[in-house]
């Protein structure tokens, strides 16, 4: 410490002495009493690192380290408030086991190597696989935590350089069903509403969504609305009681998977009660129907092609089911819904008929704004696209869409699931701005912007995540690189992807901490986290947000995009990244932005992002859009009133209402495995816990995994909270402590396990069944039994 | 580059010694430590212990009684038999919020003393300096940020208030009529150009 600084510190302390009580004086002596004030700090803005809410955070830096954060009062997302994870962001950067150097597997241990050696090695491994086995043998698996730069670099390098579409994100496990939901109905991804719906709405219907824990800041906005307007109602449609239920005006408990029947039951009553908004439907809606035959669809997990409907067919290797649409009509819908009387729906779902009537009255009440909210319960569903369709159907049939306080609103779990995965396009079939690799015009546009010869981008989508990991285990994928994700905790049916390094394949893992995924890697790279680099995220409400680098990363850690660009350059693909080494973020972003302009997907300019707390796309002439497709809000709508679904060119610029039936879940409880297992998150931890468990306060609040049991079930098994039980499925078993009457209360015959604890991974139990259209796996429904240990 | 632990320790020791010389030893204002019969600590130490950094929401220092938080942490605070004094919530809207506020979005229980891995995080330390006065006799300014802590008396009055910050005139309910915050800008503002901090590159 410099002498002058020391004296200044001392001076400040001495000046403050008069304010101290004696005990405080002792404390002040202990901590050095430096009297830190704002003046010693450098502040910058950033979106929070964790969920898809995208709260604005002010980051306080002192002497090169993040020492504090506070909620950004100027952020329209959170207006100064954060959740407990957000308030404890600084600790996330400073766990003592941060990865700081590239490490190569060396026998049973690791040896430190230089970046040059690491990057050369990755380039040679990819090149060797390409030469010997072709572009389908290489893969990259990133995430919804990739910044726009990371995702754009990965997509451009893979599709335009390696000529492989094997680019996938963990968001396939998270919101792929919401993508296919929006795409099948509007031919454009992402919600029409924005967070202002939380103040404008009257009724908030949560479909399988524990918003109080998973999107706490947004839930607080709804609570604030309820505080000001006592008529506001929260409806919790769920398979177990959660902290959200404590605030609900109505709790609707359904049998897992039967939400499909429930939504159809509500539609049935809306039609029967004459609550269809006929004028809206005539003007704006068409009707579609897809393949409904269970034996043609399967569940993706059994039988070689995934089409089998029970476990005796053995595990699946591929699943490529494709839906086929045909035109339908309101008249056909009426016939289709005859099966979904309240009585029959009640039988399937366990929901009392009276509640189905209440829900229909709520959706059908023209005087009230209805906002439907959903997240993983609907998306991680073996018919997740169907469920997305049905919720939006409720809004289309009642005309409650594209206006303040009346919208279907899909929440996302990762900070840039929207900004990177969906908008940049890092799913195996997607290109920027709703374009797809299967479409020749779309490929041509990408090749033109990227300055590549026609025919560079392959027309066939790469492996979706589940098939990608199956292919890696088979050996069809030889080299895989994962970034900002922890698949060896988060992939369902984990025992299928157990890996011993030295199996002839090569796995690179970039991360900030050691995890079960780095344990099975051949090469581990240290990444820069959050404000240790410059970044752009896009949140759930279409808000693109930028942050500056605020501190240096530890050791030799570097940002993920840089790592990919360096490997691309070593493989002779430097032309894809022609920007100066010290100034490439803005030009890369502006190139990406050129994909979006003029299409109703227009993201804001880099300059505007720097100057604002984010902008809601489409941004036209510097003005953001709060309500898409809505006259008076969306600059692409030229009508004076109402809505215009202008992106749905293939549907005559109307939205598609999809008729979707009820299918049973892939696996349901039986005599041998009598309990439902649902898995999910908790407030304090984010996903696999690799960041949040390293924060003292978060770890101490929720240190370890547990299994929630209903009190009656616990009594029958003679176990109490804290006692160890064994949970067994057809795929694995897991010992963990029971929790009875904790924060979540499953009904009899149901159990819940959170997945943040890497030493107690419920994915050894879960089934790799997946949605037929989005290929997103179902983590919410499989069968287990419980044994006393 | 990280600073070495040794350098940090030396600096602290020096500052500590110097300060100790100035203030001398004394007994004074202490508070009981929940869960540890008879143990006492300085109020500032307890305050620091419950927060990740100065300004972080404090953890909950008692076990989960299964009751709604606002049942005890009401507008004035109250004595809870067998537990101690439950201070009022400093948040303006808590008392009138009833069942429409979620305290545990920010405040969590401490269920273990252990950590997953050791943390090298060094928090923003407590600012124990007092506010200034424009002139002798003028009401002192507020030396801390007030964001979302509008109910001043939660900390500055009642049995929960530390003696040295307890107000002498609790009957005057509009504190901010006379006392104003002087923490500089509440937030940076890039649009208005009043000090956005561009990150280093």
Coordinates of C-alpha atoms in Angstrom, one line a residue, chain A residues 105-665:
Chain A
X105 CA -5.5 -34.4 -18.9
X106 CA -2.2 -36.2 -18.1
X107 CA -2.8 -39.8 -17.1
X108 CA -4.9 -39.6 -14.0
X109 CA -4.0 -36.0 -13.3
X110 CA -3.8 -32.7 -15.1
X111 CA -0.9 -30.6 -16.4
X112 CA -0.9 -26.9 -17.0
X113 CA -0.3 -25.9 -20.7
X114 CA -0.1 -22.6 -22.5
X115 CA -3.0 -21.1 -24.4
X116 CA -1.0 -21.6 -27.6
X117 CA -0.7 -25.3 -26.9
X118 CA -4.3 -25.6 -26.0
X119 CA -5.6 -23.8 -29.0
X120 CA -3.3 -25.7 -31.4
X121 CA -4.5 -28.9 -29.9
X122 CA -8.2 -28.1 -30.3
X123 CA -7.6 -27.0 -33.9
X124 CA -5.7 -30.2 -34.7
X125 CA -8.4 -32.4 -33.1
X126 CA -11.2 -30.7 -35.0
X127 CA -9.2 -30.8 -38.3
X128 CA -8.4 -34.5 -37.8
X129 CA -12.1 -35.3 -37.2
X130 CA -13.1 -33.3 -40.2
X131 CA -10.6 -34.9 -42.5
X132 CA -11.3 -38.5 -41.4
X133 CA -15.0 -38.4 -40.5
X134 CA -16.6 -35.3 -42.0
X135 CA -18.4 -32.3 -40.5
X136 CA -21.0 -34.3 -38.7
X137 CA -18.2 -35.7 -36.4
X138 CA -17.5 -32.3 -34.8
X139 CA -19.8 -30.5 -32.3
X140 CA -20.0 -27.5 -30.0
X141 CA -22.4 -27.3 -27.1
X142 CA -22.9 -23.9 -25.6
X143 CA -25.7 -22.3 -23.7
X144 CA -28.3 -19.6 -23.0
X145 CA -25.5 -18.0 -20.9
X146 CA -23.4 -17.5 -24.0
X147 CA -23.3 -13.8 -24.8
X148 CA -24.4 -12.6 -28.2
X149 CA -20.7 -12.6 -29.1
X150 CA -20.1 -16.2 -28.0
X151 CA -23.2 -17.5 -29.8
X152 CA -22.5 -15.5 -33.0
X153 CA -18.9 -16.6 -33.1
X154 CA -19.9 -20.3 -32.6
X155 CA -22.6 -20.2 -35.2
X156 CA -20.5 -18.4 -37.8
X157 CA -17.5 -20.6 -37.3
X158 CA -19.3 -23.9 -37.3
X159 CA -21.8 -23.2 -40.1
X160 CA -19.6 -20.9 -42.2
X161 CA -16.2 -22.4 -41.4
X162 CA -16.4 -26.1 -40.4
X163 CA -19.6 -26.5 -42.6
X164 CA -21.3 -28.2 -39.7
X165 CA -24.6 -27.5 -38.1
X166 CA -23.7 -29.3 -34.9
X167 CA -24.1 -26.2 -32.9
X168 CA -26.4 -26.6 -29.9
X169 CA -27.1 -24.8 -26.7
X170 CA -28.3 -26.2 -23.3
X171 CA -31.3 -24.0 -24.0
X172 CA -32.6 -27.0 -25.9
X173 CA -33.2 -28.4 -22.4
X174 CA -34.9 -25.2 -21.3
X175 CA -37.0 -23.3 -23.8
X176 CA -36.9 -25.1 -27.1
X177 CA -40.6 -25.8 -26.7
X178 CA -41.4 -22.1 -26.4
X179 CA -39.5 -21.5 -29.7
X180 CA -41.4 -24.1 -31.6
X181 CA -44.6 -22.9 -29.9
X182 CA -44.1 -19.3 -31.1
X183 CA -42.8 -20.4 -34.5
X184 CA -45.7 -22.7 -35.2
X185 CA -48.2 -20.0 -34.3
X186 CA -46.7 -16.7 -35.4
X187 CA -43.8 -17.9 -37.6
X188 CA -41.6 -15.6 -35.5
X189 CA -40.1 -16.4 -32.1
X190 CA -40.6 -14.7 -28.7
X191 CA -43.4 -13.0 -26.9
X192 CA -45.5 -10.1 -28.0
X193 CA -45.9 -8.6 -24.6
X194 CA -43.4 -7.2 -22.2
X195 CA -42.9 -6.9 -18.4
X196 CA -45.3 -3.9 -18.3
X197 CA -48.0 -6.6 -18.6
X198 CA -47.3 -7.3 -14.9
X199 CA -48.8 -3.9 -14.0
X200 CA -51.4 -3.8 -16.7
X201 CA -52.9 -7.3 -16.2
X202 CA -55.8 -8.3 -13.9
X203 CA -55.4 -12.1 -13.8
X204 CA -52.1 -13.9 -13.8
X205 CA -52.4 -17.5 -14.6
X206 CA -49.3 -19.5 -13.9
X207 CA -49.0 -22.8 -15.7
X208 CA -46.7 -25.1 -13.8
X209 CA -44.6 -22.1 -12.9
X210 CA -43.1 -21.4 -9.4
X211 CA -42.5 -17.8 -10.2
X212 CA -42.0 -16.7 -6.6
X213 CA -38.7 -18.7 -6.6
X214 CA -37.7 -18.7 -10.2
X215 CA -38.5 -15.2 -11.4
X216 CA -38.7 -13.5 -8.0
X217 CA -38.3 -9.9 -9.1
X218 CA -41.0 -10.2 -11.8
X219 CA -43.2 -12.0 -9.2
X220 CA -42.7 -9.0 -6.9
X221 CA -44.0 -6.7 -9.7
X222 CA -47.2 -8.8 -9.8
X223 CA -47.5 -8.6 -6.0
X224 CA -47.0 -4.8 -6.2
X225 CA -49.8 -4.7 -8.7
X226 CA -52.0 -6.8 -6.4
X227 CA -51.1 -4.4 -3.5
X228 CA -52.3 -1.4 -5.4
X229 CA -55.3 -3.2 -7.0
X230 CA -56.8 -5.8 -4.7
X231 CA -58.9 -7.2 -7.5
X232 CA -55.8 -8.6 -9.1
X233 CA -55.8 -12.4 -9.0
X234 CA -53.0 -15.0 -9.1
X235 CA -53.9 -18.5 -10.3
X236 CA -51.4 -21.2 -9.6
X237 CA -51.9 -24.2 -11.8
X238 CA -49.4 -26.7 -10.5
X239 CA -48.4 -30.3 -9.5
X240 CA -47.2 -29.3 -6.1
X241 CA -47.6 -26.5 -3.6
X242 CA -44.7 -24.0 -3.7
X243 CA -44.0 -20.5 -2.3
X244 CA -46.0 -19.2 -5.3
X245 CA -49.0 -21.0 -3.9
X246 CA -48.8 -18.9 -0.7
X247 CA -49.7 -15.8 -2.8
X248 CA -52.3 -17.4 -5.1
X249 CA -56.0 -16.7 -5.0
X250 CA -56.7 -20.1 -6.5
X251 CA -54.6 -23.2 -6.5
X252 CA -55.4 -25.7 -9.2
X253 CA -53.6 -29.1 -8.7
X254 CA -53.4 -31.4 -11.7
X255 CA -52.0 -34.8 -12.4
X256 CA -48.6 -34.5 -14.1
X257 CA -49.0 -34.2 -17.9
X258 CA -52.8 -33.6 -17.7
X259 CA -52.4 -29.9 -18.3
X260 CA -53.0 -30.8 -22.0
X261 CA -56.4 -32.0 -21.0
X262 CA -57.1 -29.1 -18.7
X263 CA -56.3 -26.5 -21.4
X264 CA -58.6 -28.3 -23.8
X265 CA -61.3 -28.5 -21.1
X266 CA -61.1 -24.7 -20.8
X267 CA -61.3 -24.3 -24.6
X268 CA -64.4 -26.6 -24.6
X269 CA -66.2 -24.4 -22.1
X270 CA -65.2 -21.2 -23.9
X271 CA -66.8 -22.5 -27.1
X272 CA -69.8 -23.9 -25.2
X273 CA -70.4 -20.7 -23.3
X274 CA -70.1 -18.5 -26.4
X275 CA -67.0 -16.7 -25.2
X276 CA -65.1 -16.9 -28.5
X277 CA -64.2 -13.5 -29.8
X278 CA -65.5 -14.2 -33.2
X279 CA -64.6 -10.9 -34.8
X280 CA -61.0 -11.3 -33.7
X281 CA -60.8 -14.9 -34.8
X282 CA -62.3 -14.1 -38.2
X283 CA -59.8 -11.4 -38.8
X284 CA -56.6 -12.8 -37.3
X285 CA -56.7 -16.5 -36.8
X286 CA -56.4 -19.7 -38.9
X287 CA -56.7 -23.2 -37.6
X288 CA -54.1 -26.0 -38.0
X289 CA -53.8 -29.6 -36.9
X290 CA -50.8 -31.9 -36.8
X291 CA -50.0 -35.6 -36.4
X292 CA -51.7 -37.0 -33.3
X293 CA -51.2 -40.7 -33.5
X294 CA -49.2 -41.8 -30.4
X295 CA -47.6 -44.7 -32.2
X296 CA -46.2 -42.4 -35.0
X297 CA -44.9 -40.0 -32.4
X298 CA -43.5 -42.0 -29.5
X299 CA -41.4 -40.2 -26.8
X300 CA -37.9 -40.2 -28.2
X301 CA -36.5 -42.4 -25.5
X302 CA -37.4 -45.9 -26.4
X303 CA -36.9 -48.0 -29.6
X304 CA -34.0 -47.3 -32.0
X305 CA -35.9 -44.4 -33.6
X306 CA -37.6 -43.1 -30.5
X307 CA -41.1 -44.0 -31.7
X308 CA -41.8 -46.8 -29.2
X309 CA -44.2 -46.1 -26.4
X310 CA -42.8 -48.2 -23.6
X311 CA -39.5 -49.1 -22.0
X312 CA -39.4 -52.7 -23.1
X313 CA -38.3 -51.5 -26.5
X314 CA -34.8 -50.5 -25.1
X315 CA -33.1 -47.1 -25.3
X316 CA -33.4 -44.9 -28.4
X317 CA -30.4 -43.7 -30.4
X318 CA -32.1 -41.1 -32.7
X319 CA -35.3 -39.2 -32.6
X320 CA -36.2 -37.2 -35.6
X321 CA -40.0 -37.1 -35.7
X322 CA -41.4 -34.3 -37.8
X323 CA -44.9 -33.0 -37.5
X324 CA -47.1 -32.4 -40.6
X325 CA -49.6 -29.6 -40.5
X326 CA -52.9 -29.6 -42.2
X327 CA -55.6 -27.0 -42.4
X328 CA -58.4 -27.2 -39.8
X329 CA -61.3 -24.9 -38.9
X330 CA -63.4 -23.6 -36.0
X331 CA -66.1 -26.2 -36.9
X332 CA -63.6 -29.0 -36.6
X333 CA -62.3 -27.5 -33.3
X334 CA -65.8 -27.7 -32.0
X335 CA -66.0 -31.4 -32.9
X336 CA -62.5 -32.0 -31.6
X337 CA -63.3 -30.5 -28.2
X338 CA -66.4 -32.6 -27.6
X339 CA -64.2 -35.1 -25.9
X340 CA -63.0 -32.6 -23.4
X341 CA -66.1 -32.1 -21.2
X342 CA -65.4 -30.8 -17.7
X343 CA -66.3 -34.3 -16.4
X344 CA -63.8 -36.2 -18.6
X345 CA -61.1 -33.6 -18.1
X346 CA -61.6 -33.8 -14.3
X347 CA -61.2 -37.6 -14.6
X348 CA -57.9 -37.3 -16.4
X349 CA -56.5 -34.3 -14.5
X350 CA -57.9 -34.6 -11.0
X351 CA -59.0 -31.0 -11.3
X352 CA -62.5 -30.5 -9.9
X353 CA -65.0 -29.6 -12.6
X354 CA -65.9 -26.4 -10.7
X355 CA -62.3 -25.1 -11.1
X356 CA -62.3 -25.8 -14.8
X357 CA -65.5 -23.7 -15.0
X358 CA -63.8 -21.0 -13.0
X359 CA -60.8 -21.0 -15.3
X360 CA -63.0 -20.8 -18.4
X361 CA -64.9 -17.8 -16.9
X362 CA -61.6 -16.1 -16.2
X363 CA -60.2 -16.5 -19.7
X364 CA -63.6 -15.7 -21.2
X365 CA -64.2 -12.5 -19.2
X366 CA -63.7 -9.7 -21.7
X367 CA -63.5 -7.1 -19.0
X368 CA -60.3 -8.5 -17.5
X369 CA -56.8 -8.6 -18.8
X370 CA -55.3 -12.1 -18.6
X371 CA -51.7 -12.9 -18.7
X372 CA -50.6 -16.5 -18.9
X373 CA -47.1 -17.3 -17.6
X374 CA -45.1 -20.4 -18.0
X375 CA -41.6 -21.7 -17.9
X376 CA -40.1 -25.2 -17.3
X377 CA -43.3 -27.0 -16.4
X378 CA -44.7 -26.4 -19.8
X379 CA -41.5 -26.4 -21.8
X380 CA -39.8 -29.5 -20.2
X381 CA -42.8 -31.6 -21.3
X382 CA -43.1 -34.6 -23.6
X383 CA -45.7 -32.6 -25.4
X384 CA -44.3 -29.2 -24.6
X385 CA -44.9 -27.6 -28.0
X386 CA -48.5 -28.7 -27.8
X387 CA -48.8 -27.2 -24.4
X388 CA -47.3 -23.9 -25.6
X389 CA -49.8 -24.0 -28.5
X390 CA -52.7 -24.6 -26.2
X391 CA -51.9 -21.7 -23.8
X392 CA -51.6 -19.3 -26.7
X393 CA -54.8 -20.8 -28.2
X394 CA -56.6 -19.6 -25.1
X395 CA -55.5 -16.1 -25.9
X396 CA -56.2 -16.3 -29.6
X397 CA -59.7 -17.6 -29.2
X398 CA -60.6 -14.9 -26.7
X399 CA -58.7 -12.1 -28.5
X400 CA -56.6 -11.5 -25.4
X401 CA -53.3 -11.0 -27.1
X402 CA -50.9 -8.2 -28.2
X403 CA -52.3 -5.6 -25.9
X404 CA -51.2 -4.3 -22.5
X405 CA -52.1 -6.7 -19.7
X406 CA -53.4 -9.5 -22.0
X407 CA -50.8 -11.8 -23.4
X408 CA -49.3 -15.3 -23.3
X409 CA -45.9 -14.7 -21.8
X410 CA -43.1 -17.3 -21.9
X411 CA -40.5 -16.8 -19.2
X412 CA -36.9 -17.9 -19.8
X413 CA -34.5 -19.4 -17.3
X414 CA -31.1 -18.2 -18.7
X415 CA -29.8 -14.7 -19.2
X416 CA -29.5 -14.9 -22.9
X417 CA -31.7 -17.8 -23.9
X418 CA -33.6 -15.2 -26.0
X419 CA -30.7 -12.9 -27.0
X420 CA -28.3 -15.6 -28.1
X421 CA -30.0 -18.9 -28.6
X422 CA -33.2 -17.7 -30.2
X423 CA -32.2 -14.4 -31.8
X424 CA -28.6 -15.1 -32.9
X425 CA -29.7 -18.7 -33.6
X426 CA -27.5 -21.3 -31.9
X427 CA -30.0 -24.2 -32.1
X428 CA -28.8 -26.8 -34.7
X429 CA -31.3 -25.6 -37.3
X430 CA -31.4 -21.9 -36.7
X431 CA -29.7 -18.8 -38.2
X432 CA -30.1 -15.2 -37.0
X433 CA -33.5 -13.5 -37.0
X434 CA -35.9 -16.5 -37.2
X435 CA -34.1 -17.9 -40.2
X436 CA -33.3 -21.7 -40.5
X437 CA -30.7 -23.7 -42.3
X438 CA -33.3 -25.8 -44.2
X439 CA -34.4 -22.7 -46.1
X440 CA -32.3 -22.0 -49.2
X441 CA -33.1 -18.3 -49.2
X442 CA -32.1 -18.0 -45.6
X443 CA -28.8 -19.8 -46.2
X444 CA -28.1 -17.5 -49.1
X445 CA -28.8 -14.4 -47.0
X446 CA -26.4 -15.7 -44.3
X447 CA -23.7 -16.5 -46.9
X448 CA -24.0 -13.1 -48.4
X449 CA -23.7 -11.3 -45.1
X450 CA -20.8 -13.6 -44.1
X451 CA -19.1 -13.1 -47.5
X452 CA -19.0 -16.9 -48.2
X453 CA -19.5 -18.8 -51.4
X454 CA -23.0 -20.0 -52.1
X455 CA -23.5 -23.5 -50.7
X456 CA -21.2 -23.1 -47.8
X457 CA -23.8 -23.6 -45.1
X458 CA -25.1 -27.2 -45.0
X459 CA -28.9 -27.5 -45.4
X460 CA -29.4 -30.3 -42.9
X461 CA -29.8 -29.4 -39.3
X462 CA -27.2 -30.8 -36.9
X463 CA -27.9 -33.1 -34.0
X464 CA -30.3 -31.8 -31.4
X465 CA -28.8 -31.9 -27.9
X466 CA -30.2 -35.3 -26.9
X467 CA -29.1 -36.9 -30.1
X468 CA -25.7 -35.1 -29.9
X469 CA -24.8 -36.6 -26.6
X470 CA -26.0 -40.0 -27.7
X471 CA -23.8 -39.6 -30.9
X472 CA -20.9 -38.6 -28.7
X473 CA -21.3 -41.7 -26.6
X474 CA -21.6 -43.9 -29.7
X475 CA -18.5 -42.3 -31.2
X476 CA -20.2 -40.7 -34.2
X477 CA -19.2 -37.3 -32.8
X478 CA -15.5 -37.4 -32.2
X479 CA -14.7 -33.9 -30.9
X480 CA -17.0 -31.9 -28.7
X481 CA -16.5 -28.5 -27.0
X482 CA -18.8 -27.3 -24.3
X483 CA -18.9 -23.8 -22.9
X484 CA -20.8 -22.1 -20.0
X485 CA -22.8 -25.2 -19.3
X486 CA -22.6 -28.3 -17.1
X487 CA -24.1 -31.2 -19.1
X488 CA -22.7 -34.0 -16.9
X489 CA -25.2 -32.7 -14.3
X490 CA -28.0 -31.4 -16.4
X491 CA -28.6 -34.0 -19.1
X492 CA -31.5 -36.3 -18.2
X493 CA -30.8 -40.1 -17.7
X494 CA -27.2 -39.3 -16.9
X495 CA -26.1 -42.9 -16.7
X496 CA -26.4 -43.0 -20.5
X497 CA -23.6 -40.5 -20.9
X498 CA -21.1 -41.7 -18.3
X499 CA -17.7 -41.2 -19.8
X500 CA -14.2 -42.4 -19.1
X501 CA -11.6 -40.1 -20.8
X502 CA -9.3 -42.0 -23.1
X503 CA -12.3 -43.5 -25.1
X504 CA -10.9 -42.2 -28.4
X505 CA -13.0 -39.0 -28.4
X506 CA -11.9 -35.5 -27.4
X507 CA -13.9 -33.3 -25.0
X508 CA -13.0 -29.7 -24.3
X509 CA -14.8 -27.9 -21.5
X510 CA -14.6 -24.2 -21.0
X511 CA -15.8 -23.1 -17.6
X512 CA -15.0 -20.8 -14.6
X513 CA -15.0 -23.6 -11.9
X514 CA -14.4 -27.3 -11.7
X515 CA -17.6 -29.3 -12.2
X516 CA -18.6 -32.9 -12.9
X517 CA -18.3 -31.9 -16.6
X518 CA -14.7 -30.7 -16.3
X519 CA -14.0 -34.0 -14.5
X520 CA -14.7 -36.0 -17.6
X521 CA -13.0 -33.6 -20.0
X522 CA -9.7 -34.1 -21.9
X523 CA -8.9 -30.4 -21.9
X524 CA -10.3 -27.7 -19.6
X525 CA -10.1 -24.0 -20.5
X526 CA -10.6 -21.2 -18.0
X527 CA -13.2 -18.6 -19.0
X528 CA -13.8 -15.0 -18.0
X529 CA -17.1 -14.6 -16.2
X530 CA -19.8 -11.9 -16.4
X531 CA -18.2 -8.5 -15.9
X532 CA -14.7 -9.8 -16.5
X533 CA -15.5 -9.3 -20.2
X534 CA -17.7 -7.2 -22.4
X535 CA -21.1 -8.7 -23.2
X536 CA -24.6 -8.5 -24.6
X537 CA -27.5 -10.6 -23.3
X538 CA -31.2 -10.6 -24.4
X539 CA -33.9 -11.2 -21.7
X540 CA -37.4 -12.7 -21.7
X541 CA -39.1 -9.5 -22.8
X542 CA -37.0 -9.0 -25.9
X543 CA -34.7 -6.5 -24.1
X544 CA -31.1 -6.5 -25.5
X545 CA -28.6 -5.3 -22.8
X546 CA -25.0 -4.4 -23.0
X547 CA -22.2 -4.3 -20.4
X548 CA -18.6 -3.2 -20.3
X549 CA -15.8 -5.1 -18.9
X550 CA -15.3 -4.0 -15.3
X551 CA -12.5 -6.1 -13.9
X552 CA -9.8 -8.4 -15.2
X553 CA -10.5 -12.1 -15.3
X554 CA -8.3 -14.2 -12.9
X555 CA -5.1 -15.9 -14.1
X556 CA -5.1 -16.5 -17.8
X557 CA -8.9 -16.8 -18.1
X558 CA -10.3 -15.5 -21.4
X559 CA -13.7 -14.9 -22.8
X560 CA -15.5 -17.8 -24.6
X561 CA -15.9 -16.0 -28.0
X562 CA -12.1 -15.2 -28.0
X563 CA -11.3 -18.9 -27.5
X564 CA -13.4 -19.9 -30.5
X565 CA -12.1 -17.2 -32.7
X566 CA -8.5 -18.2 -32.0
X567 CA -9.2 -21.8 -32.9
X568 CA -10.9 -20.7 -36.1
X569 CA -7.9 -18.6 -37.0
X570 CA -5.6 -21.6 -36.5
X571 CA -7.8 -23.6 -38.8
X572 CA -7.4 -21.0 -41.6
X573 CA -10.9 -19.5 -41.0
X574 CA -9.7 -16.1 -39.8
X575 CA -11.6 -14.5 -42.6
X576 CA -14.8 -15.1 -40.6
X577 CA -13.5 -12.8 -37.9
X578 CA -11.7 -10.0 -39.8
X579 CA -11.9 -7.4 -36.9
X580 CA -8.9 -6.0 -35.0
X581 CA -7.9 -8.0 -31.9
X582 CA -8.5 -5.1 -29.6
X583 CA -11.8 -3.9 -31.0
X584 CA -14.0 -6.6 -32.3
X585 CA -17.1 -6.5 -30.2
X586 CA -18.9 -3.6 -31.8
X587 CA -18.2 -4.6 -35.4
X588 CA -19.2 -8.2 -34.7
X589 CA -22.4 -7.0 -33.1
X590 CA -23.2 -4.6 -36.0
X591 CA -22.7 -7.4 -38.5
X592 CA -25.1 -9.6 -36.5
X593 CA -27.5 -6.7 -36.3
X594 CA -27.6 -6.4 -40.1
X595 CA -29.4 -9.8 -40.1
X596 CA -32.2 -8.3 -38.1
X597 CA -33.0 -5.0 -39.7
X598 CA -36.2 -4.5 -41.6
X599 CA -37.7 -7.8 -40.4
X600 CA -39.4 -6.9 -37.3
X601 CA -36.5 -8.4 -35.4
X602 CA -34.4 -5.2 -35.4
X603 CA -32.1 -5.1 -32.4
X604 CA -30.8 -1.7 -31.2
X605 CA -27.5 -0.3 -32.3
X606 CA -24.4 -0.9 -30.2
X607 CA -24.1 2.7 -29.4
X608 CA -27.7 2.8 -28.2
X609 CA -27.2 -0.3 -26.1
X610 CA -24.3 1.3 -24.3
X611 CA -26.3 4.4 -23.5
X612 CA -29.5 2.8 -22.3
X613 CA -30.7 0.1 -19.8
X614 CA -31.4 -2.1 -22.8
X615 CA -33.9 -1.8 -25.7
X616 CA -36.9 -4.0 -26.6
X617 CA -36.8 -5.1 -30.2
X618 CA -37.9 -4.4 -32.8
X619 CA -36.1 -1.0 -32.5
X620 CA -36.9 1.2 -35.4
X621 CA -35.5 4.7 -35.6
X622 CA -34.1 4.3 -32.2
X623 CA -37.6 3.6 -30.7
X624 CA -38.3 0.3 -28.9
X625 CA -41.5 -1.8 -29.2
X626 CA -43.4 -2.7 -26.1
X627 CA -46.2 -4.7 -27.8
X628 CA -45.4 -6.6 -30.9
X629 CA -48.1 -7.0 -33.6
X630 CA -50.2 -4.3 -32.0
X631 CA -51.4 -1.1 -33.8
X632 CA -50.0 2.0 -32.1
X633 CA -47.1 0.1 -30.6
X634 CA -45.3 -1.9 -33.3
X635 CA -43.9 0.2 -36.2
X636 CA -44.4 -2.7 -38.6
X637 CA -48.2 -2.6 -38.1
X638 CA -49.8 -0.1 -40.4
X639 CA -53.4 -0.7 -39.3
X640 CA -54.9 2.0 -37.1
X641 CA -56.5 -0.5 -34.7
X642 CA -56.1 -4.0 -33.5
X643 CA -53.4 -6.5 -34.3
X644 CA -51.5 -7.7 -37.4
X645 CA -49.5 -10.9 -37.2
X646 CA -47.3 -9.7 -40.1
X647 CA -44.5 -12.2 -39.5
X648 CA -46.8 -15.2 -40.4
X649 CA -46.4 -14.9 -44.2
X650 CA -47.1 -18.6 -44.6
X651 CA -50.4 -18.2 -42.8
X652 CA -51.7 -15.2 -44.7
X653 CA -50.3 -12.9 -41.9
X654 CA -52.6 -14.5 -39.4
X655 CA -51.8 -16.5 -36.2
X656 CA -52.3 -20.2 -36.2
X657 CA -54.6 -21.9 -33.6
X658 CA -53.4 -25.5 -33.2
X659 CA -55.7 -28.3 -32.2
X660 CA -53.7 -30.4 -29.9
X661 CA -54.9 -33.5 -28.0
X662 CA -54.0 -35.0 -24.6
X663 CA -51.3 -37.7 -24.6
X664 CA -50.3 -39.5 -21.5
X665 CA -46.7 -39.0 -20.2

